[in-house]
CSV table of C-alpha atoms (C1' of nucleotides) in Angstrom, one decimal:
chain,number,residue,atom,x,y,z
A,22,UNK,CA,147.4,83.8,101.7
A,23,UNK,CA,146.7,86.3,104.3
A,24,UNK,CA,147.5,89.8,104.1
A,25,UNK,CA,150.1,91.1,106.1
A,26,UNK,CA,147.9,94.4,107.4
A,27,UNK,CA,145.9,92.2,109.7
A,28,UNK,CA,146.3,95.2,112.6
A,29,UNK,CA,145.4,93.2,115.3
A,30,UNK,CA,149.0,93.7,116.8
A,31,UNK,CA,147.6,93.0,120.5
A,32,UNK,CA,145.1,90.1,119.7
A,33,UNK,CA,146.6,86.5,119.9
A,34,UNK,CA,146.0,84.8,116.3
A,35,UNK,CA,143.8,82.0,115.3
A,36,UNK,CA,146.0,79.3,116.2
A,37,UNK,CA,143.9,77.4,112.9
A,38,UNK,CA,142.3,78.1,109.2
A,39,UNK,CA,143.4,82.4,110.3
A,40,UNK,CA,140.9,82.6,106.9
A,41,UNK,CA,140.0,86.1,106.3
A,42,UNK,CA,136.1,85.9,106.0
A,43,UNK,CA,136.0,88.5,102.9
A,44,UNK,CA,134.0,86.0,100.9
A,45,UNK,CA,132.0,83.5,102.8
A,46,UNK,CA,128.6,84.5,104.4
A,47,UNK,CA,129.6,86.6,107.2
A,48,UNK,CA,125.9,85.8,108.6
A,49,UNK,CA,126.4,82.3,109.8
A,50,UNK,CA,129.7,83.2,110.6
A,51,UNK,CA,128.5,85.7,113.2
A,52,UNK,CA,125.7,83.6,114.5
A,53,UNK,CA,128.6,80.8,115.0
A,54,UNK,CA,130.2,82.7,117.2
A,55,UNK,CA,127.6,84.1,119.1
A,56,UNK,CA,126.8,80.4,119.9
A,57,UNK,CA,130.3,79.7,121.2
A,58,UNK,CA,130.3,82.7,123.3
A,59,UNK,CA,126.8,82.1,124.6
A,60,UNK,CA,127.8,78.7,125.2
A,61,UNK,CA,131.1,79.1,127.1
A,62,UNK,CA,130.6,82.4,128.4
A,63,UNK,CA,127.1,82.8,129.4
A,64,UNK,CA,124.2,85.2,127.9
A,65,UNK,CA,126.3,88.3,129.2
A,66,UNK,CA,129.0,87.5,126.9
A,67,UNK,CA,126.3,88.3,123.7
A,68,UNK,CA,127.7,91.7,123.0
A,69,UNK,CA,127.3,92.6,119.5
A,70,UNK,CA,130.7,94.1,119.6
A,71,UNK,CA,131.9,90.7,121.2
A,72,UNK,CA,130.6,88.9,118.9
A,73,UNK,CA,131.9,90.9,115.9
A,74,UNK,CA,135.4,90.6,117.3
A,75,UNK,CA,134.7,86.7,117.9
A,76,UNK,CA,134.1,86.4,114.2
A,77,UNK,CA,137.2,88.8,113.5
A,78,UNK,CA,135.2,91.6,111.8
A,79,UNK,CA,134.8,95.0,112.6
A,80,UNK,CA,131.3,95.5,114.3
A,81,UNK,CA,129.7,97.5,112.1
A,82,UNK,CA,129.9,94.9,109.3
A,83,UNK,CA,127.0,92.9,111.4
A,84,UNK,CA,124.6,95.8,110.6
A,85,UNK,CA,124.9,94.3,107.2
A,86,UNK,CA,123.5,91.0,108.2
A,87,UNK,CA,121.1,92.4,111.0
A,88,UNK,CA,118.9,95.2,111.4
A,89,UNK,CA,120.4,95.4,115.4
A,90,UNK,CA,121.7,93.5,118.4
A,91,UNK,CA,118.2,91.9,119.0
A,92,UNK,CA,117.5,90.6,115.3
A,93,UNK,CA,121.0,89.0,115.9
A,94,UNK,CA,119.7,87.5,118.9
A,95,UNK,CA,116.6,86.5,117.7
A,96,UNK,CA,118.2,84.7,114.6
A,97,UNK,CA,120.3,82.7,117.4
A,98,UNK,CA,117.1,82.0,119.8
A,99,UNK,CA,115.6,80.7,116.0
A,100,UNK,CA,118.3,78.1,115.3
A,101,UNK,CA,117.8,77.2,119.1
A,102,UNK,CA,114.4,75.9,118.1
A,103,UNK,CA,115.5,74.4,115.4
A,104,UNK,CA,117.5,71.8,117.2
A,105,UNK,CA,115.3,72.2,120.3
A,106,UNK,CA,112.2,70.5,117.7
A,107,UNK,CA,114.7,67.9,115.9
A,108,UNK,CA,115.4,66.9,119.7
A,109,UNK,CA,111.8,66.3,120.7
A,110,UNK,CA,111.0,65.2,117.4
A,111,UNK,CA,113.8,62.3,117.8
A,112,UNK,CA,112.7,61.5,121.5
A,113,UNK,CA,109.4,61.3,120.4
A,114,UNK,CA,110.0,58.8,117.3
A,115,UNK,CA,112.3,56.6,119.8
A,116,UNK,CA,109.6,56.0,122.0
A,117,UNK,CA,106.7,54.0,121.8
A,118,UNK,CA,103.2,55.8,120.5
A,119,UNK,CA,101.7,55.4,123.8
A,120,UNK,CA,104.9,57.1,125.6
A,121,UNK,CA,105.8,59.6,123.2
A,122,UNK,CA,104.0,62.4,125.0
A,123,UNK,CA,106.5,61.4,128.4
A,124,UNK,CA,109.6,61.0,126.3
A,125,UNK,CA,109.0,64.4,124.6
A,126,UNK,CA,108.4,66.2,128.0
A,127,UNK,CA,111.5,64.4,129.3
A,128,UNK,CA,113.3,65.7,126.1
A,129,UNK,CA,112.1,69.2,126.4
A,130,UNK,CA,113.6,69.6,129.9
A,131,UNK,CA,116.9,67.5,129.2
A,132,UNK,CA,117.2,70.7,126.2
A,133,UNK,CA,116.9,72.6,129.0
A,134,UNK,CA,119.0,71.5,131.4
A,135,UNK,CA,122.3,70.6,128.8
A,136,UNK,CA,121.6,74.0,127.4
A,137,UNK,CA,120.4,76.4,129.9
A,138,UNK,CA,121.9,79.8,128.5
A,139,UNK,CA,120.2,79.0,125.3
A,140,UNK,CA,117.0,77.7,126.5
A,141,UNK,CA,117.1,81.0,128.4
A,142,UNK,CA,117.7,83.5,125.2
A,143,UNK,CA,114.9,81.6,123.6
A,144,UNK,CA,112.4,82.2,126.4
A,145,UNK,CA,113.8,85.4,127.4
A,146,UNK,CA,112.8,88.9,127.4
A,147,UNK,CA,114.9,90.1,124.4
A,148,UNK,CA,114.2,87.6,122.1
A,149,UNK,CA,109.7,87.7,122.9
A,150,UNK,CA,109.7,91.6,122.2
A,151,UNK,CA,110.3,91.3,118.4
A,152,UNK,CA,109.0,87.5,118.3
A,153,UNK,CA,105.7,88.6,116.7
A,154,UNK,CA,107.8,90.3,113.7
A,155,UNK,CA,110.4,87.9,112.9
A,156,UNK,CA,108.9,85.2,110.6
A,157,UNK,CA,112.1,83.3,110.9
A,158,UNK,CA,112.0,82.7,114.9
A,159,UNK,CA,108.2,82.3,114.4
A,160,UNK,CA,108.4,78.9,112.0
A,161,UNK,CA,111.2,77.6,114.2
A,162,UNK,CA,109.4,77.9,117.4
A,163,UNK,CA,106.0,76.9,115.7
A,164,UNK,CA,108.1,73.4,114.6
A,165,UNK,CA,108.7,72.5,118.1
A,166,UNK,CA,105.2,73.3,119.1
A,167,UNK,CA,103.9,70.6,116.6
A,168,UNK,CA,106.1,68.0,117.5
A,169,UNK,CA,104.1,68.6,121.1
A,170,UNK,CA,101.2,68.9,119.5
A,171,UNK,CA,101.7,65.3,117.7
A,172,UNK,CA,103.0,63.7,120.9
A,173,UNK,CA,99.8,64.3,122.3
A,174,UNK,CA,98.0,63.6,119.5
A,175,UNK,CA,100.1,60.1,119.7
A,176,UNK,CA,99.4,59.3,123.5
A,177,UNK,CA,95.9,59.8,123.5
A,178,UNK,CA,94.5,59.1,119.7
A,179,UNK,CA,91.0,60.1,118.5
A,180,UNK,CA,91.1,63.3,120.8
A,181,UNK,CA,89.1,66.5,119.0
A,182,UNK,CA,91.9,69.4,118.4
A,183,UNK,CA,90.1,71.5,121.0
A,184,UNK,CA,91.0,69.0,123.5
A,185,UNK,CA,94.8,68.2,121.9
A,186,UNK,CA,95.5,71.9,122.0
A,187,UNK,CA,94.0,72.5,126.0
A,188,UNK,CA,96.0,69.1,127.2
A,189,UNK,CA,99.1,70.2,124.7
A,190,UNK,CA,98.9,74.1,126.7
A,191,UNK,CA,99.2,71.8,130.4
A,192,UNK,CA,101.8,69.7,129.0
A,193,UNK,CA,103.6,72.9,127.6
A,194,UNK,CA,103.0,74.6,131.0
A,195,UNK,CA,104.7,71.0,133.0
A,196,UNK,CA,108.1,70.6,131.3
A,197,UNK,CA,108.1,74.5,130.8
A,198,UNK,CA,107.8,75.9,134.1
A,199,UNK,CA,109.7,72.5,135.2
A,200,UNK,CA,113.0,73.7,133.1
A,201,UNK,CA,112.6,76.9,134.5
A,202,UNK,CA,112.8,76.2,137.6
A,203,UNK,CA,115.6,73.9,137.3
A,204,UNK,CA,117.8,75.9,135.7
A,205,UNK,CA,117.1,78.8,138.7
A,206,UNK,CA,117.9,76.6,141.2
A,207,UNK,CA,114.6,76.8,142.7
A,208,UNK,CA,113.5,73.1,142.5
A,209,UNK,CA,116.2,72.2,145.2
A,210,UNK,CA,114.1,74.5,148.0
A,211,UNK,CA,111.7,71.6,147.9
A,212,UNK,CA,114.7,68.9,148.1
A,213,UNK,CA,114.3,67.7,144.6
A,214,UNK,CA,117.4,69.8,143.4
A,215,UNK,CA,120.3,67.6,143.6
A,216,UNK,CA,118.5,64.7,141.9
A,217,UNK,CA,118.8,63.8,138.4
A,218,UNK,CA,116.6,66.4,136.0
A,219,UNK,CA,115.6,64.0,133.9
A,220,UNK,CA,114.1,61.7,136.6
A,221,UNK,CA,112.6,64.7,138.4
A,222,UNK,CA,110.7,65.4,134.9
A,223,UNK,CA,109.7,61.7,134.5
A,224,UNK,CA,108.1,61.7,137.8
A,225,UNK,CA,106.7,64.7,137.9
A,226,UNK,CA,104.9,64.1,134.4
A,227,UNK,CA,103.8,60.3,135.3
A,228,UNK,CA,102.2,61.5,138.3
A,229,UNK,CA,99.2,63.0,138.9
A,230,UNK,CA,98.2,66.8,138.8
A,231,UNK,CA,97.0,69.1,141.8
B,28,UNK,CA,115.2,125.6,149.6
B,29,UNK,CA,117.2,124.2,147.0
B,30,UNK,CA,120.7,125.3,146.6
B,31,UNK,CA,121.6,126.7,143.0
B,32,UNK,CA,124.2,124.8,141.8
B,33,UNK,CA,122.2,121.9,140.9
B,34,UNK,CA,124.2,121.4,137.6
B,35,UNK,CA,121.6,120.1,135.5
B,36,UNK,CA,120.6,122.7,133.3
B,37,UNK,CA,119.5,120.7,130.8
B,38,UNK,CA,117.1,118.6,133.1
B,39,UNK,CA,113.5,119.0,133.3
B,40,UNK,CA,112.8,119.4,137.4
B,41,UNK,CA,110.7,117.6,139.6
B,42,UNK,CA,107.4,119.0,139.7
B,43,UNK,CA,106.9,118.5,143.2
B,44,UNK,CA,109.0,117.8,146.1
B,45,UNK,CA,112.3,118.6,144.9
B,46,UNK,CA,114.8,117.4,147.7
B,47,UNK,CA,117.8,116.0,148.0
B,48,UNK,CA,117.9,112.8,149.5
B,49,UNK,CA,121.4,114.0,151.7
B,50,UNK,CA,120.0,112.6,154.8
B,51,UNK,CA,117.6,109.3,154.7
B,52,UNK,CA,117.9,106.1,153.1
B,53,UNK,CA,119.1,106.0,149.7
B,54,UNK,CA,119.0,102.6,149.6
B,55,UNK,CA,115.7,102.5,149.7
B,56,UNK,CA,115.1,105.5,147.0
B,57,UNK,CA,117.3,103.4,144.3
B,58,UNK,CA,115.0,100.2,144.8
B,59,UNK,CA,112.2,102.4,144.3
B,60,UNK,CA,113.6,104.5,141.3
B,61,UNK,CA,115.0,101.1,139.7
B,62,UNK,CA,111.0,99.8,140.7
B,63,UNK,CA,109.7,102.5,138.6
B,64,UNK,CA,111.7,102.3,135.6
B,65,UNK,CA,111.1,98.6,135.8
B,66,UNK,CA,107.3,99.2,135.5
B,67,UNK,CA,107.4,102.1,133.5
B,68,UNK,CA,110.2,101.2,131.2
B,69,UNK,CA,111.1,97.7,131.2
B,70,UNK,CA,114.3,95.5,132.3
B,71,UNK,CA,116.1,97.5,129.6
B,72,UNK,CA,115.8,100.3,131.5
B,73,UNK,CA,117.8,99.3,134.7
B,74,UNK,CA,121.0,100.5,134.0
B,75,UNK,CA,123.3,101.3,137.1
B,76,UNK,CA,123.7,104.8,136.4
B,77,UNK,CA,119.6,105.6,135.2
B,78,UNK,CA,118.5,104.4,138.2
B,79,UNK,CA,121.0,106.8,140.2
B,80,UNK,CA,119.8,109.4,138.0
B,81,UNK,CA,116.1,108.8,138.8
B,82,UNK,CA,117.5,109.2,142.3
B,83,UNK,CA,118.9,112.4,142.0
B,84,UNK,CA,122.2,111.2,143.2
B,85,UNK,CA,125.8,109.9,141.4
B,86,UNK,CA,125.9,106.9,139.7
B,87,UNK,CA,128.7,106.0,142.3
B,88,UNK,CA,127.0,106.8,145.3
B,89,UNK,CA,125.0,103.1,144.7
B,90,UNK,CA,128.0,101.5,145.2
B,91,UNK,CA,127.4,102.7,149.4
B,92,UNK,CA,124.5,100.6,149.1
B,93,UNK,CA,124.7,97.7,147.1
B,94,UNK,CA,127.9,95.6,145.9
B,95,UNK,CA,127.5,95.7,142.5
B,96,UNK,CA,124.5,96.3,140.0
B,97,UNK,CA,123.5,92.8,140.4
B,98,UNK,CA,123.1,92.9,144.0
B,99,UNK,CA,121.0,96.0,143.2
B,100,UNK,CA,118.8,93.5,141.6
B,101,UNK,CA,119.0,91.3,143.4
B,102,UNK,CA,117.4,93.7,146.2
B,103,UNK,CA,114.5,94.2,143.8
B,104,UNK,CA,113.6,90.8,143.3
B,105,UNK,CA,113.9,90.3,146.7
B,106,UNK,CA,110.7,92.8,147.4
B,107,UNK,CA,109.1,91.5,144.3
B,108,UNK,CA,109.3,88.1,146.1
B,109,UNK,CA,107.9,89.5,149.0
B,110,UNK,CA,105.1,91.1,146.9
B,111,UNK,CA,104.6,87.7,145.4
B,112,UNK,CA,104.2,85.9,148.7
B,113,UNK,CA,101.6,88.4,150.2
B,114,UNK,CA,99.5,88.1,147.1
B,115,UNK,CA,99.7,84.2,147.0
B,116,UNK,CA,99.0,84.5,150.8
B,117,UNK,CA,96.0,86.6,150.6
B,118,UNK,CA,94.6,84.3,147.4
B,119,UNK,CA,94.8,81.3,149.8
B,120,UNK,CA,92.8,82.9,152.6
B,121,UNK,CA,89.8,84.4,151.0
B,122,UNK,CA,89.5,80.9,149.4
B,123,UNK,CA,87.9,78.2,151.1
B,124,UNK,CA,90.5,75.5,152.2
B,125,UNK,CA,89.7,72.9,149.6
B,126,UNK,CA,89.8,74.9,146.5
B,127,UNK,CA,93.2,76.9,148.8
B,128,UNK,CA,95.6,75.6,146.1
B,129,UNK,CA,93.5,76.2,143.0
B,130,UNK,CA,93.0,80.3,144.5
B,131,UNK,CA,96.8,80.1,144.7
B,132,UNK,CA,97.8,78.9,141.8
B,133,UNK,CA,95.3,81.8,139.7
B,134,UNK,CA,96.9,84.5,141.9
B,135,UNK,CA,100.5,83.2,140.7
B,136,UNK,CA,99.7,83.5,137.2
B,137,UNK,CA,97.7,87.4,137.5
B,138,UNK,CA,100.9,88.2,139.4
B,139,UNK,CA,102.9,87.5,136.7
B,140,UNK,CA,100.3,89.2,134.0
B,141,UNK,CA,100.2,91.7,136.0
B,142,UNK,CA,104.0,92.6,136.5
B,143,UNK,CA,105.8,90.9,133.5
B,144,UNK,CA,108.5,92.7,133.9
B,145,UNK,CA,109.5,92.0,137.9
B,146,UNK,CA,108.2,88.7,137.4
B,147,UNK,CA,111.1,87.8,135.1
B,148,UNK,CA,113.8,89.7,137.0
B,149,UNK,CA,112.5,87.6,139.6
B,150,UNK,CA,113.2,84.3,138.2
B,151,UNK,CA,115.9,85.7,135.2
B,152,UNK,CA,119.3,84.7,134.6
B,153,UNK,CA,120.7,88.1,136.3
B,154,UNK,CA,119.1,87.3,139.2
B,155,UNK,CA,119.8,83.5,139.7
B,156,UNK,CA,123.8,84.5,139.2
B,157,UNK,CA,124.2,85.5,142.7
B,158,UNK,CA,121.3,83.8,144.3
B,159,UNK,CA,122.6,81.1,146.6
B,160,UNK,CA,125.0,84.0,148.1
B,161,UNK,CA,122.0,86.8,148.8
B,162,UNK,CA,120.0,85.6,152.1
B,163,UNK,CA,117.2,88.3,151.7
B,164,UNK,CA,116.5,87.2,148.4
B,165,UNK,CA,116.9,83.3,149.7
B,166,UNK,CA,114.5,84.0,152.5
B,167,UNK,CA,111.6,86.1,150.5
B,168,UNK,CA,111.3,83.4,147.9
B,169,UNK,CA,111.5,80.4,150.6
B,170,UNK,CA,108.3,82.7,151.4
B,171,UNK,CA,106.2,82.2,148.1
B,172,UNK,CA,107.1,79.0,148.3
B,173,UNK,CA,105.7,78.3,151.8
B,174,UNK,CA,102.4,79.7,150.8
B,175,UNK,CA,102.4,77.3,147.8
B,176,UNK,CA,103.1,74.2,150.2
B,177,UNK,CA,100.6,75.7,152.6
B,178,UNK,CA,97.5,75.9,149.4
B,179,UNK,CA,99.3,72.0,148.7
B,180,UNK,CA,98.8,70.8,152.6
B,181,UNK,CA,95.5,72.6,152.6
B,182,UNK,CA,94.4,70.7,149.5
B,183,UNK,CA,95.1,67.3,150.4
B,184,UNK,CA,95.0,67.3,154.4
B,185,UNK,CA,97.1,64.4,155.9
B,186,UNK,CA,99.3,63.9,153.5
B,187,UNK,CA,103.0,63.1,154.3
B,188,UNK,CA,105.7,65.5,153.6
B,189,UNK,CA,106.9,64.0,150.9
B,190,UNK,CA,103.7,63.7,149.3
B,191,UNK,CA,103.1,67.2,150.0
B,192,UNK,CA,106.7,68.3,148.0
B,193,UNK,CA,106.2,66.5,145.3
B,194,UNK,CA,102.7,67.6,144.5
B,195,UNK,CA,104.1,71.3,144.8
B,196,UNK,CA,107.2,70.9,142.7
B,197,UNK,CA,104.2,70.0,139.9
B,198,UNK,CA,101.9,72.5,140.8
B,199,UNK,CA,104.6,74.9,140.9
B,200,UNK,CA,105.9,73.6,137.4
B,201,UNK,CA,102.2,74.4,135.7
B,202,UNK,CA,102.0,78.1,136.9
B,203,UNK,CA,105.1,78.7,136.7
B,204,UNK,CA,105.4,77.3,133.1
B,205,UNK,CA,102.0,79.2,132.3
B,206,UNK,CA,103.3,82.4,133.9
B,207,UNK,CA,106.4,82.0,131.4
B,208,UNK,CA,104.8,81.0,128.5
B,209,UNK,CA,101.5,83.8,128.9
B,210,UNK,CA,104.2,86.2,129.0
B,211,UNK,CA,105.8,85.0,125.6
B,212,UNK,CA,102.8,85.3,123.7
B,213,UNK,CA,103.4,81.4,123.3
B,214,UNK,CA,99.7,80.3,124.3
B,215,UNK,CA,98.7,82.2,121.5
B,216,UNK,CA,100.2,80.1,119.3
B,217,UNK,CA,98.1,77.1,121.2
B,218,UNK,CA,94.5,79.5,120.4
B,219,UNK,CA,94.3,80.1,123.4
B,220,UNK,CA,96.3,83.6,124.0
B,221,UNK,CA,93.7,85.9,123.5
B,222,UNK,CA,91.7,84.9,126.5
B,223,UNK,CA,91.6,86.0,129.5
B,224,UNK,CA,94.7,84.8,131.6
B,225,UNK,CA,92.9,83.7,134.9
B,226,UNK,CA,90.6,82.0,132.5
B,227,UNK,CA,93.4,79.7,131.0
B,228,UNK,CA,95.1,79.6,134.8
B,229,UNK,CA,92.0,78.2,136.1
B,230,UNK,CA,90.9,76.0,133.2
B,231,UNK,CA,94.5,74.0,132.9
B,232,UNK,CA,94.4,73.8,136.5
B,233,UNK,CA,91.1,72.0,137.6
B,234,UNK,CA,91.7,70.1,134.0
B,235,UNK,CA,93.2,66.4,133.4
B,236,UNK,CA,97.2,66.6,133.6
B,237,UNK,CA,98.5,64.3,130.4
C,29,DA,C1',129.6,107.5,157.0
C,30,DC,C1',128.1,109.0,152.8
C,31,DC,C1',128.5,111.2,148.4
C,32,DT,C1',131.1,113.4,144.4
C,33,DG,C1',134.2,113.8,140.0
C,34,DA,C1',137.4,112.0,137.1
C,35,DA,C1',139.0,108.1,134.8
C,36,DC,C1',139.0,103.5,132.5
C,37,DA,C1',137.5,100.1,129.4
C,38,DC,C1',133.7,98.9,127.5
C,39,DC,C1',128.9,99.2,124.8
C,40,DG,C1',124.9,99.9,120.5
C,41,DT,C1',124.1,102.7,116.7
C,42,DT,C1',124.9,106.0,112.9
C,43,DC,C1',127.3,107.8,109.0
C,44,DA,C1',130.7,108.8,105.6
C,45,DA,C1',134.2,106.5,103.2
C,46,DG,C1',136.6,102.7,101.0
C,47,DT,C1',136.9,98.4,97.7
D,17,DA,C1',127.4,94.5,97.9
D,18,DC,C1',130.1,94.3,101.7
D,19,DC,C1',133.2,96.0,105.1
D,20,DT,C1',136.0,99.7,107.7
D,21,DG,C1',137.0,103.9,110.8
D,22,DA,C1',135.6,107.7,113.3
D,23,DA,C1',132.1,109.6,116.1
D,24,DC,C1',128.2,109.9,119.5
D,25,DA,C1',126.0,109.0,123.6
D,26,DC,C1',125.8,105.7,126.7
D,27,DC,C1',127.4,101.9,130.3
D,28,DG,C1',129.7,99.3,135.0
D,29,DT,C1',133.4,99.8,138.1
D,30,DT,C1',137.4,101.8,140.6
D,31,DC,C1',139.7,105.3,143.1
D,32,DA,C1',141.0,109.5,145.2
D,33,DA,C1',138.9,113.3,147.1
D,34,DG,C1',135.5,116.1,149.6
D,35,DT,C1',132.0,116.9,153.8
DNA sequence: ACCTGAACACCGTTCAAGT
DNA sequence: ACCTGAACACCGTTCAAGT
């Protein structure tokens, strides 16, 4: 099946399926394995050579599926937001009409917390400076913004869409800045650290503002 | 003044003030080079050996200083915290006690307009690697986060202290999460990006929560 | 004590070349 | 159309050496 000029003398094999990837669509192949390594190996891991190598290709061939490292990136942060919106969509149908706003901001930090290097490369610096380009990561993100848009719309019906978008923005704001400083570790200087994220977010989002 | 040998022929020189940093701190002059590219250039800017080079010194002569290129980092964020603190600090005081919290919470949001760029080194993934282990950069944000429980106990006099956390860990979450999210670009995707950030700050704030 | 220079194993990107 | 190999200018870190 396999060629014998493989080359990579040094490199432990595939233990499984050593298939050769002439054929199948490299691009998903790469984005795969940026996954695993982002995944296992945190966001400093996401070396395009790294990832080239992870998908047993030479590195150049991902300038055939990318325009650069950061389109790479930003076609990972887009499939992030993909499942990040089928999660708060699925919270949000679970729940009853009147709780589906809570359920989705309980959802969107649970996201969070079970994937905090990928939550982070969605949010992060790399991925926002070409966001306004890439129609891709754009549609993706806009998803998850409507299934928080239709939770509130849910929870508080017959609301104008002035008012759905300002109490959508605060909502955004809560679990956002609520993840974030979860996964830094910070909310434990105020002693709420060690308990469970989840029942940090409920209480925080049942209770009441300033 | 200048010895000859200065190697770099290729170089443009200083303008003005041309010395050689042999004799005070250097530790001090890589923080502020690394704070200048920062500013000037952005996070992607920070390598090691640039910010040695703004210095005017070898790459390795950081290593005197700081444990690694993280630590370096995590030095920076450490002043940005301290930054962070006076300006939440001084917001509370000009305002008058009862509105303290709502003053603060504004001035943590223009911070973060204001220096995108330290404001996510602060509270990035590079940074919260190695946090737990740095005490400086422990102790500066414990800071900011006194002056947030200070605009919180201000607020709402005679509250417990229990109370008192848990209404911060919230307020915290919405500027925090606005901060984040006004940096994305996200709010723009809410209509509401192209106005004035205080503006938003101040609306969400003094606004219903759910 | 503080800084340099050489070395190592990386990295992103470009370009000519192969099939 | 898709992938490789060589090359370029970088990068973080280590280590022996200089003053």
């Amino acid at each position: 099946m396999l060629p014998l000029a493989r080359s990579s003398g040094m490199l432990r094999p595939m233990p499984t399926h050593p298939r050769p990837y002439h054929h199948g669509n490299l691009r998903d192949a790469l984005l795969d394995a940026a996954e695993r390594l982002l995944e296992r190996k945190g966001a400093g891991a996401l070396a395009l050579r790294a990832i080239a190598r992870a998908a047993h290709v030479t590195h150049t061939a991902a300038y055939h599926h990318f325009d650069d490292r950061e389109a790479l990136l930003r076609a990972l942060a887009a499939r992030g937001f993909d499942r990040f919106a089928a999660a708060l969509a699925s919270a949000g149908q679970r729940a009853p009409p009147e709780r589906g706003f809570l359920e989705v901001g309980v959802a969107y930090v649970r996201f969070a917390a079970e994937h905090p290097a990928l939550f982070r490369l969605m949010f992060g610096a790399e991925v926002a400076r070409g966001r306004r380009a890439d129609d891709a990561l754009g549609a993706a993100s806009d998803r998850a913004l409507g299934v928080l848009l239709d939770g509130v719309r849910a929870s508080a019906p017959g609301l104008d869409e002035a008012a759905v978008r300002r109490r959508a923005a605060a909502a955004w704001a809560i679990v956002h800045g609520l993840s974030g400083l979860l996964l830094d570790g910070q909310l434990a200087a105020l002693g709420l650290g060690s308990e469970d994220p989840e029942r940090v977010a409920r209480e925080i989002l049942s209770g009441e503002p300033t």
